[in-house]
XYZ file of C-alpha atoms in Angstrom:
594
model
C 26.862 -29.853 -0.751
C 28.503 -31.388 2.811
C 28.987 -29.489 5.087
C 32.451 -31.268 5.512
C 33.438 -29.354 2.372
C 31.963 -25.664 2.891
C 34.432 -24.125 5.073
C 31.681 -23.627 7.884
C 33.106 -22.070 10.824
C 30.629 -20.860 13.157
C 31.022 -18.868 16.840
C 29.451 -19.719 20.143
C 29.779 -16.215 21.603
C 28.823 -12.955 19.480
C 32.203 -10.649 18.744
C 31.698 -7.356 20.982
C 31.206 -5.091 17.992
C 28.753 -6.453 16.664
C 25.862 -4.516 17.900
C 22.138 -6.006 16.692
C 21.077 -9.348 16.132
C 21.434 -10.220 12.625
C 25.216 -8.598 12.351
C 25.632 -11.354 15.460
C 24.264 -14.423 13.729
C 25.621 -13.517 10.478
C 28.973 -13.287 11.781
C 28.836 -16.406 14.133
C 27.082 -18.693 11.786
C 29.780 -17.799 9.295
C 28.084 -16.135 6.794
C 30.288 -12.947 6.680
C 33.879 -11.708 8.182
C 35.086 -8.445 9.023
C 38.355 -7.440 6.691
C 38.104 -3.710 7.967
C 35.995 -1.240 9.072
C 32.708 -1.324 7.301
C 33.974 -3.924 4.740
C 32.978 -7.290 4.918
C 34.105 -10.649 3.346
C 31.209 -12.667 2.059
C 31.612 -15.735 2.871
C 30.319 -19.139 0.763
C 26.895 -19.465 2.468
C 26.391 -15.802 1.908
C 27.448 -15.559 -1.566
C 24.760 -18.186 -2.181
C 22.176 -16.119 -0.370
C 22.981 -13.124 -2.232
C 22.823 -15.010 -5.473
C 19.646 -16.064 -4.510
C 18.273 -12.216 -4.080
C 20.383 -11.350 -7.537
C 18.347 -14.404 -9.082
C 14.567 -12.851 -8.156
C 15.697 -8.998 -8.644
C 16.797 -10.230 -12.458
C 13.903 -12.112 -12.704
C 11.570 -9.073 -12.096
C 13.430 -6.538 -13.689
C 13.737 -8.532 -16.336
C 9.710 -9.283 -16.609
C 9.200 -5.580 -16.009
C 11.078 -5.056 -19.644
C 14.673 -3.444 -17.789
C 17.874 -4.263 -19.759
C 20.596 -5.196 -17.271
C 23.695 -3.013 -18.158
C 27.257 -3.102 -15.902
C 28.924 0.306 -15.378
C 32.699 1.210 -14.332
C 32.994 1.797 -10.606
C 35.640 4.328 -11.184
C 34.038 7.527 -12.075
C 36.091 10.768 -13.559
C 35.341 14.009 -12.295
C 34.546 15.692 -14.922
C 31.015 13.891 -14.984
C 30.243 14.420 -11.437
C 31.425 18.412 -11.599
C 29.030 18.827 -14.636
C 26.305 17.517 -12.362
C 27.284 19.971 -10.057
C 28.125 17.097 -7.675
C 31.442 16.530 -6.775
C 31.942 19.093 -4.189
C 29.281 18.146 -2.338
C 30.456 14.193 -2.194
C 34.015 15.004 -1.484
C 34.319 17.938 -0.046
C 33.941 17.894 4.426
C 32.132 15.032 5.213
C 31.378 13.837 1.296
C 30.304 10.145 0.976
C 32.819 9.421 -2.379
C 36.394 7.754 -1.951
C 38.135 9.886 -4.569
C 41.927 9.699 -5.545
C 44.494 11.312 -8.007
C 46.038 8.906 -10.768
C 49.527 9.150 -11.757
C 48.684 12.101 -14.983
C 47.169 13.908 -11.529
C 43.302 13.552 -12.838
C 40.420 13.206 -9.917
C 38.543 10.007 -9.879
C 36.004 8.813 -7.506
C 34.695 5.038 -6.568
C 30.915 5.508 -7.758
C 28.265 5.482 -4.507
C 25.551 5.876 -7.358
C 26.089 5.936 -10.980
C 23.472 8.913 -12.269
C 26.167 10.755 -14.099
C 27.607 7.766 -15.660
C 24.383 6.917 -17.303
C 23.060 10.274 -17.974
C 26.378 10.653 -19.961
C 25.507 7.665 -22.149
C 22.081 8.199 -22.528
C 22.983 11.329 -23.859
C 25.673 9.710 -26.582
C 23.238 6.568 -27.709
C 19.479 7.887 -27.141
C 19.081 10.441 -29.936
C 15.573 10.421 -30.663
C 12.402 10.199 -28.945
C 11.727 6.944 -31.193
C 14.173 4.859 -28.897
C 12.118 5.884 -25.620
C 11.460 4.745 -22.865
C 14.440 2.936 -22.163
C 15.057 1.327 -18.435
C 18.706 0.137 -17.096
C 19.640 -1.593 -14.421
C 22.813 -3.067 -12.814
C 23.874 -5.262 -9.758
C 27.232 -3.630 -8.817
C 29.475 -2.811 -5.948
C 29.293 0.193 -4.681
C 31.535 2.274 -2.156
C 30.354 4.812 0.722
C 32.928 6.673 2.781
C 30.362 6.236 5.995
C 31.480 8.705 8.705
C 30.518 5.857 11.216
C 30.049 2.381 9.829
C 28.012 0.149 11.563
C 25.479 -2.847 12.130
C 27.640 -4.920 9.606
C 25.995 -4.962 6.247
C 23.271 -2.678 7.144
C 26.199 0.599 6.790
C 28.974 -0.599 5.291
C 31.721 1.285 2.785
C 31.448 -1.515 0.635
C 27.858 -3.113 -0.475
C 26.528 -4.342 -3.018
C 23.385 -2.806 -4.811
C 20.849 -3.333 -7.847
C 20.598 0.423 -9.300
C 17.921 0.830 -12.716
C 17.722 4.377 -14.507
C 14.869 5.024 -17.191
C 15.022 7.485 -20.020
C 11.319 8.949 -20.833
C 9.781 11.605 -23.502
C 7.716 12.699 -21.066
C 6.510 13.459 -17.652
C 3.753 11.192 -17.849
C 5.568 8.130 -19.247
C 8.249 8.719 -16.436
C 4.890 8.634 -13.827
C 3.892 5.159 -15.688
C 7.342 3.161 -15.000
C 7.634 4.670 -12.303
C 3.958 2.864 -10.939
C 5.522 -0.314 -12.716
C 8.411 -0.266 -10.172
C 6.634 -0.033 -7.546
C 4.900 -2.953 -8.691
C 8.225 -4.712 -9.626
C 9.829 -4.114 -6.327
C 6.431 -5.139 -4.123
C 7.036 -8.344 -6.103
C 10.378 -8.524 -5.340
C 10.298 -7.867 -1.426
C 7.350 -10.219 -1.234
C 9.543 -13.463 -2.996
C 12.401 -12.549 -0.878
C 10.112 -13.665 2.595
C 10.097 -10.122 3.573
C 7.396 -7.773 5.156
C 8.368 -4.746 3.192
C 6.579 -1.334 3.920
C 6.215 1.525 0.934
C 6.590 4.763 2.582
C 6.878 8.601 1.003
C 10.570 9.965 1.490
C 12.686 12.430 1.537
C 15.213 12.192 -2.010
C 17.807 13.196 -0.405
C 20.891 13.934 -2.142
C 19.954 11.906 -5.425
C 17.144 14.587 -5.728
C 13.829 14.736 -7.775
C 10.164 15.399 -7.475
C 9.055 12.085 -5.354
C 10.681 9.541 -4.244
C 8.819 6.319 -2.465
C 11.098 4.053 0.143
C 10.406 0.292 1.075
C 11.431 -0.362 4.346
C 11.545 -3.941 6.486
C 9.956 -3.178 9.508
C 12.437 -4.541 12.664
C 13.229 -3.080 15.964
C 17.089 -2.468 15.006
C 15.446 -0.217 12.139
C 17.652 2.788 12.407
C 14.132 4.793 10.287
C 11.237 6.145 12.474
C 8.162 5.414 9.922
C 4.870 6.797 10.683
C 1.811 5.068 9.234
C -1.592 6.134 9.960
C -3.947 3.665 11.946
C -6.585 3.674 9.435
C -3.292 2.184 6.656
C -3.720 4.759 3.956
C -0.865 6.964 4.706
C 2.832 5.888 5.235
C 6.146 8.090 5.571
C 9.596 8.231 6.838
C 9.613 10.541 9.516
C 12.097 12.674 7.105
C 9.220 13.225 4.772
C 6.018 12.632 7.258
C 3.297 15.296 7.533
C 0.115 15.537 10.134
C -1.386 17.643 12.028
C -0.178 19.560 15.393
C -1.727 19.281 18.986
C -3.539 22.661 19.103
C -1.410 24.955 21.583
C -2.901 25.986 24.828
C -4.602 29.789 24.338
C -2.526 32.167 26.105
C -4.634 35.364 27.204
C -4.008 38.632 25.177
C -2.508 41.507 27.055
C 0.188 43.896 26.458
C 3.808 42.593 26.223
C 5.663 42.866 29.363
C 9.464 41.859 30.072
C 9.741 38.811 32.156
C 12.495 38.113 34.122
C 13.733 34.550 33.400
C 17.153 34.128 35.249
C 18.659 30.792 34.050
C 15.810 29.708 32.501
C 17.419 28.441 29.093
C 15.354 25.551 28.493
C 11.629 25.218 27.454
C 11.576 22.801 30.429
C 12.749 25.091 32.671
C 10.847 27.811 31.256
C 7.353 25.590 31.477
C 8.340 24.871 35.195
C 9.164 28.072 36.648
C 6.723 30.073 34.991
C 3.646 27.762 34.794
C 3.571 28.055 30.633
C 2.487 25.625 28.500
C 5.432 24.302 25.614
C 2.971 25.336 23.301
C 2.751 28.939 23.939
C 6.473 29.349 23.556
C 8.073 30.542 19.842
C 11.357 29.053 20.368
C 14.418 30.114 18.207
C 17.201 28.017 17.466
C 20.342 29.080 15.405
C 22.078 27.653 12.500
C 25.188 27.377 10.686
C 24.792 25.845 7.214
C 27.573 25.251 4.725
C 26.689 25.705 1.403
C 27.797 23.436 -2.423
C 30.010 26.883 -2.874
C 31.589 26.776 0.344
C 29.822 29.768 1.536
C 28.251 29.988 5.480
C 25.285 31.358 5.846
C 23.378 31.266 8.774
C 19.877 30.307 9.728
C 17.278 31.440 12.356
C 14.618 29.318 13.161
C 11.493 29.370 14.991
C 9.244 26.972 16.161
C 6.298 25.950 18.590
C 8.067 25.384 22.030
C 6.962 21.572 21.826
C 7.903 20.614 18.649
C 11.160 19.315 17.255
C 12.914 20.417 14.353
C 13.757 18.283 10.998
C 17.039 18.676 10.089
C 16.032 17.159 6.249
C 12.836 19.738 5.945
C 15.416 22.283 7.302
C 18.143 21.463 4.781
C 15.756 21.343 2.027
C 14.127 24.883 2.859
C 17.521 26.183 2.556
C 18.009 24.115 -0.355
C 15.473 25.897 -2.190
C 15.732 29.094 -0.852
C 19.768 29.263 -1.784
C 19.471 27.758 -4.925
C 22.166 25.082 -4.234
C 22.880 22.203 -2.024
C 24.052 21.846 1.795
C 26.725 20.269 2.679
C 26.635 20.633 6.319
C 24.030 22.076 8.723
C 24.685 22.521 12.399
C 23.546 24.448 15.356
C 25.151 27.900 16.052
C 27.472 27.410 19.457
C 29.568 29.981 21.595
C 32.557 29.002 19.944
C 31.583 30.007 16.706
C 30.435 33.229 17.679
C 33.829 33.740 19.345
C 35.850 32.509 16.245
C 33.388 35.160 13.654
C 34.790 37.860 16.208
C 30.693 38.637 17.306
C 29.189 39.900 20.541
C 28.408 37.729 22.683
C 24.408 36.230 21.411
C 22.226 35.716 24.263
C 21.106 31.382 23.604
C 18.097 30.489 24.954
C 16.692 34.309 25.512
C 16.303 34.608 21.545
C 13.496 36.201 19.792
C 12.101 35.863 16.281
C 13.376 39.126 15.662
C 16.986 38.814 17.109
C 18.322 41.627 13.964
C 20.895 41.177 11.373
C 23.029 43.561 12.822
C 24.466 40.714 15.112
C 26.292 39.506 12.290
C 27.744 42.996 10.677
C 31.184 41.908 12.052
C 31.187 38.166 10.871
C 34.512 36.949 9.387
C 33.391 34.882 6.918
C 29.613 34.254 7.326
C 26.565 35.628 5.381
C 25.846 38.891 7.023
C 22.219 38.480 7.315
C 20.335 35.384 8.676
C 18.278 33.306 6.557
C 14.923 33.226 8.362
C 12.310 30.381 8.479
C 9.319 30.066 10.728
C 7.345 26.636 11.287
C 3.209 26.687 10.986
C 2.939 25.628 14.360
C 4.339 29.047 15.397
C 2.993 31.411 12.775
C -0.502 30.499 13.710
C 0.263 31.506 17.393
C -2.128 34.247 17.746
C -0.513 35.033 21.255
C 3.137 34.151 22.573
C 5.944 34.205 24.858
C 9.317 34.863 23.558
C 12.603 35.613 24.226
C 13.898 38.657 24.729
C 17.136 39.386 23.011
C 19.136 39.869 26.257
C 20.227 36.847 29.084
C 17.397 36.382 31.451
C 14.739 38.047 30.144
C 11.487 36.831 28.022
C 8.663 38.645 26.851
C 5.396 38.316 26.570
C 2.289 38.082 25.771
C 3.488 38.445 21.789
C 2.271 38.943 18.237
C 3.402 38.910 15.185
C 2.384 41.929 14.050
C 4.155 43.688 17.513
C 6.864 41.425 16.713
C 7.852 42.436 13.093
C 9.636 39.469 12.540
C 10.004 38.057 8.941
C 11.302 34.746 7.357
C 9.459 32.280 5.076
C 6.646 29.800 6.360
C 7.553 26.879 5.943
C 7.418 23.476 7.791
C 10.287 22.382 9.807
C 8.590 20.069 12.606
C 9.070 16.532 12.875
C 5.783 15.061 13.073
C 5.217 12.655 15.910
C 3.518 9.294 16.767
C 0.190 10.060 17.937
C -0.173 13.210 15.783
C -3.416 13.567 13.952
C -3.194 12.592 9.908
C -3.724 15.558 7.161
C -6.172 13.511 4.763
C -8.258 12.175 7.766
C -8.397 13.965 11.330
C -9.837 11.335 13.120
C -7.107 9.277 11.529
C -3.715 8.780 13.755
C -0.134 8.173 13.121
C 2.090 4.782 15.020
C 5.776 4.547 14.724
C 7.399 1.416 13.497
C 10.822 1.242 13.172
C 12.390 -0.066 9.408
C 15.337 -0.575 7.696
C 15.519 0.885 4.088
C 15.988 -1.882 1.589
C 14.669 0.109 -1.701
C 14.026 3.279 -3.138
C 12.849 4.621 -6.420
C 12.777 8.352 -7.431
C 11.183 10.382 -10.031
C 14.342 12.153 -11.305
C 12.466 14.608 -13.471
C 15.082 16.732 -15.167
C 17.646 17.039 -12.801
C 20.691 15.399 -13.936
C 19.418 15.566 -17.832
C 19.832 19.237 -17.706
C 22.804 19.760 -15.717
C 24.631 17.491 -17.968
C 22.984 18.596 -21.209
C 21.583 15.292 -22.281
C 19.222 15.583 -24.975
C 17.049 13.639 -27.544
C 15.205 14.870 -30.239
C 10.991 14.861 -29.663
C 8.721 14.412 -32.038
C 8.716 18.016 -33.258
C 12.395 17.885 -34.427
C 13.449 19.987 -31.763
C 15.929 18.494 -28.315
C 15.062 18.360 -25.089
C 16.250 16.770 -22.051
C 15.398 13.615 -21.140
C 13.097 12.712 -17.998
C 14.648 10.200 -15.795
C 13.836 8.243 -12.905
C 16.041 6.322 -10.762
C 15.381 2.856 -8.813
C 17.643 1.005 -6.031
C 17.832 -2.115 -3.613
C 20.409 -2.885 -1.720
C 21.146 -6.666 -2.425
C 23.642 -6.906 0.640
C 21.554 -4.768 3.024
C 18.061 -6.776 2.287
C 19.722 -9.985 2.910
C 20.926 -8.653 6.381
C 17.362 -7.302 6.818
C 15.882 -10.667 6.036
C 17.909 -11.850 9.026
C 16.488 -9.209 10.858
C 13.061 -9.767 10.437
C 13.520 -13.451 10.551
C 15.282 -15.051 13.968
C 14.851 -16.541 17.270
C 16.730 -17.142 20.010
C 18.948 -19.819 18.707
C 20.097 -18.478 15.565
C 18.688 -17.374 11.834
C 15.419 -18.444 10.311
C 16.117 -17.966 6.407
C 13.098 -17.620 4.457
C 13.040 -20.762 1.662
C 13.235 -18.511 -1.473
C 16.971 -16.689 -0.325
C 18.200 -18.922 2.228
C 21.415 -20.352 1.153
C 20.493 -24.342 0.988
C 16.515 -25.505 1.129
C 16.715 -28.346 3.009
C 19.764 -29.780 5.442
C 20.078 -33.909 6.305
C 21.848 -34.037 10.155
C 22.976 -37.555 10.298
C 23.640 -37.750 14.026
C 26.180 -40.348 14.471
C 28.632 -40.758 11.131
C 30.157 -44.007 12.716
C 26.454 -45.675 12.720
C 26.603 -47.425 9.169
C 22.492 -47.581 9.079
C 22.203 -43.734 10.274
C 25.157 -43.379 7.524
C 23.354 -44.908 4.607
C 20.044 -43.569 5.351
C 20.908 -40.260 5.308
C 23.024 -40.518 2.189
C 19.936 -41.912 0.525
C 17.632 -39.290 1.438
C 20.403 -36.399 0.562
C 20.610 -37.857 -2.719
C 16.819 -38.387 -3.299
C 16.491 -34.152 -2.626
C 19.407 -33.677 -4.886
C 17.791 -35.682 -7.583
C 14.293 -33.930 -7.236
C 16.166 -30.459 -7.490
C 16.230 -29.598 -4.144
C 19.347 -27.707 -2.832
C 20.073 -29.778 -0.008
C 23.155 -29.984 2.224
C 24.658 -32.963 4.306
C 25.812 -32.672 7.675
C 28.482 -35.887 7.346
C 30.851 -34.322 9.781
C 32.115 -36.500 12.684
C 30.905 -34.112 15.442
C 28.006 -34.565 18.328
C 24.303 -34.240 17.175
C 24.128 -31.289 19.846
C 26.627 -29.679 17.931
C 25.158 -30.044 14.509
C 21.793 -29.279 15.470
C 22.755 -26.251 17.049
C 24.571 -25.305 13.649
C 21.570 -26.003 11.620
C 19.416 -23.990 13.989
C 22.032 -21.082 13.882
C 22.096 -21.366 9.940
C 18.786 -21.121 9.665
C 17.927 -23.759 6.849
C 14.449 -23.975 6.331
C 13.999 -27.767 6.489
C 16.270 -30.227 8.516
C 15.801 -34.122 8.522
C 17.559 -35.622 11.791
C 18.842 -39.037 10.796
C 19.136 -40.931 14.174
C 18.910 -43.684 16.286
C 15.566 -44.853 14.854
C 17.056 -44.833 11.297
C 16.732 -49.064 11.727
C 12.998 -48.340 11.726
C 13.049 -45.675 8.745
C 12.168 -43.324 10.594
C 13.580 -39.468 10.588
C 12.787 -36.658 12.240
C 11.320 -33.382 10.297
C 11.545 -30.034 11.667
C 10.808 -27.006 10.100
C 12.855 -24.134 11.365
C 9.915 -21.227 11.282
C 8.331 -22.390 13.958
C 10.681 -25.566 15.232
C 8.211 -27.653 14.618
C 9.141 -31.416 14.925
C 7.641 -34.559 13.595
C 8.849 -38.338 13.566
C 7.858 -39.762 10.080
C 8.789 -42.953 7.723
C 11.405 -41.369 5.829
C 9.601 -41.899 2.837
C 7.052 -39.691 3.969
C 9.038 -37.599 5.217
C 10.467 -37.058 1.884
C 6.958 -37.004 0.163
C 6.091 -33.838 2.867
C 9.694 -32.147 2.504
C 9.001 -31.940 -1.376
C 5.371 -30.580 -1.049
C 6.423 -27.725 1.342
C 9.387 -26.907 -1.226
C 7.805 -27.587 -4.403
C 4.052 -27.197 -4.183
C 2.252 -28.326 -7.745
């Protein structure tokens, strides 16, 4: 390819809205163009790079025995409703474009395609004979992203590799499940890319596990915590250690303590000379539930640790038997709207009663009550005390009375000890999700009624798991993980053209005829090679090469009456001045080692 003919219009200044570093060079080194917001042209050099990640995710789905499938983007409603899903992606803040056609039925564009596949696994997999069975498609896929942002990274449009298996059983669901992870640390690692596996929340796909890769980068918008000792690994969603043990506070009977203004556990901490840690804060919230109901939710937790609003939404999860769709703290507003007495924030207790919410318009009348480890193992407390400006304290539980499941709602925290080794602790790294495969179990089977027959003659549903990269967001990562200060630094196996010939000067008929005869040389050894043959200044071609990030650029110049040619590798910017025979001979090792 020349570069006279491949449309290549690159930008010496980054547009203001593009925010990190790889939606900047992506966008100047004309790669990709904004159409709207959160949807994204792809231009020629980036459909070749996403070709190139389409190529090795076939390749090793294929070896790992996947059929590749293609599935309609528009989804009816009736599929999604069996699942018990389509309130909760288009109702509020729901993630599915949806739309009426003209005979008035509800469609939606497809963000994921479970209930499309569970549907047809249920028509064409009839008996336990035809098991397991593993699909996967590369498709375009459409979010309705509150916020989009960082270009590809959260886009409305994207493009993504999904795979569903079919299994007989639990265990044979565990065993392809094991072979994707395999499949996918082969994938990440031919792509150029330091991918991390970390445990994860499954969000609102769902399921018993679920395992994420992320690309570690500092414009990661995941917090991962790994443990120094590299045997535990977890989105901060999902992650689990061990608590700083609180500071004793000495028994004694409970007294009320004035605390005028003193809102805060800050301010708390500072005017009374407490520790965070021998506070049970409260915090209340409102969370809307798959049926529309509101039911709110009291929580308490150790006065230095933060709450996690996915452990949170799960506990309720669980507890309501159906999904949230929204979960939110508890202002003065909404009090005022639910026609309640004024509630005392920032003076609550664990046992701030019930009969608070006896006049509520339209929420729950009784709270739905959690409490974190870190404060049901406080032996002693301070608390609030159910009225502005006062605390109490020293507490127990027992004096206390207070109720509400155990269960825990704390972020952990870099630093934090691990569970499975004490003397073990957890770093942050910051990563951008590029994969993530789920064990389904029964989930979707079930809800949709999508049965095979075993081998005892009787139906059951199937077990399923569920397996996705984003194509479009792992080539952005790429560009993430790889770049410098003057531009992108593709890594060989995805990057859009192998190897790129600058001639310097066009006009110079030896610099001309040199570089032709190398370009064709790579071409004929199956190299994908482009030609710079445009009639600009070197400065301004070799500042497009090192923008475009090719990994290999020979610089035809003025000592192409000698032979010779400079070779740089982009990595590392590495230069040498070579015969351009050798030159050749080294290009071809470093791209096609024997």
């Amino acid at each position: 390819m020349r570069v006279s003919r491949l449309m290549l219009v690159t930008l010496r200044e980054s547009p203001a809205d593009a925010e990190i570093a790889s939606h900047q060079l992506l966008l100047r080194g004309g790669f990709i163009r904004r159409i709207g917001s959160g949807v994204y042209a792809y231009l020629p050099m980036m459909w070749r790079v996403l070709q190139r990640i389409s190529t090795i995710v076939r390749e090793e789905m294929d070896r790992s025995g996947a059929l590749e499938t293609l599935l309609p983007q528009l989804h009816p409603s009736e599929l999604w409703e069996r699942s018990g899903r389509w309130q909760g992606y288009t109702a509020g803040e729901g993630i599915m474009f949806h739309l009426e056609d003209r005979q008035g039925r509800q469609l939606g564009l497809g963000p994921t395609h479970e209930e499309v596949i569970t549907s047809l696994a249920g028509d064409l997999l009839r008996s336990y004979r035809q098991l397991p069975v593993n699909l996967y498609q590369i498709q375009t896929k459409f979010r309705d992203e509150i916020r989009p942002r960082f270009g590809l990274m959260r886009g409305r449009e994207f493009i993504m590799k999904d795979a569903y298996s079919f299994h007989a059983t639990e265990a044979d669901l565990r065993d392809t499940y094991a072979v994707m992870d395999q499949t996918y640390r082969r994938i990440f690692e031919r792509c150029g890319l330091e991918a991390v596996p970390v445990d994860a929340d499954s969000g609102a796909i769902g399921g018993a596990a679920s395992q994420e890769f992320m690309v570690t980068a500092d414009a990661g918008e995941d917090l991962i915590l790994i443990s120094d000792d590299g045997n535990y690994s977890a989105n901060q969603e999902k992650a689990v250690s061990r608590p700083t043990d609180a500071v004793p506070l000495e028994a004694g009977s409970t007294q009320d303590i004035s605390t005028p203004g003193q809102t805060s556990i800050q301010a708390l901490c500072e005017a009374q000379g407490w520790h965070p840690s021998q506070i049970a804060k409260v915090l209340l919230l409102l969370t809307v539930l798959d049926d529309g109901s509101e039911q709110p939710v009291l929580v308490t937790l150790r006065g230095d640790q933060e709450l996690n609003a996915v452990k949170l939404t799960n506990a309720v999860t669980h507890a309501q038997g159906q999904g949230v769709l929204d979960c939110r703290p508890i202002t003065t507003d909404d009090i005022q709207r639910q026609g309640l007495d004024p509630v005392p924030f920032g003076f609550l207790g664990p046992d701030f009663g019930d009969q608070h919410l006896s006049g509520a318009s339209s929420w729950s009348k009784t709270f739905l009550r959690f409490t974190d480890p870190t404060a049901a193992d406080l032996t002693q407390f301070i608390c609030g005390g159910n009225q502005s400006d006062l605390h109490r304290g020293p507490c127990s539980w027992d004096a206390i009375g207070a109720d509400g499941a155990v269960v825990d709602l704390r972020n952990a925290q870099p630093g934090d000890r691990c569970v499975h080794n004490p003397s073990a602790q957890l770093e942050a790294r910051r990563g951008i999700e590029v994969g993530h495969i789920f064990q389904l179990g029964r989930k979707y089977s079930q809800a949709m009624e999508s049965r095979f027959t075993n081998e005892a003659g009787r139906e059951e549903p199937f077990w399923m798991g569920c397996y996705g990269i984003g194509i479009s967001r792992l080539a952005q990562a790429a560009v993430e993980q790889h770049h410098d200060d003057a531009g992108i630094s593709w890594p060989a196996a995805i990057a859009p053209f192998e190897a790129v010939v600058v001639i310097a000067n066009i006009q110079d008929e030896v610099q001309n005829d040199l570089g032709e005869a190398l370009y064709q040389s790579l071409l004929n050894a199956g190299i994908d090679a482009l030609l710079d043959d445009r009639k600009e200044r070197a400065g301004v071609k070799f500042k497009d090469a090192d923008l475009i990030g090719i990994p290999w650029r020979i610089v035809v110049g003025r000592d192409a009456a000698t032979g010779q040619v400079e070779l740089v590798r982009r990595r590392d910017r590495s230069m040498q001045t070579l015969d351009h025979s050798d030159a050749l001979k080294q290009l071809l090792q470093a791209l096609r080692p024997e």
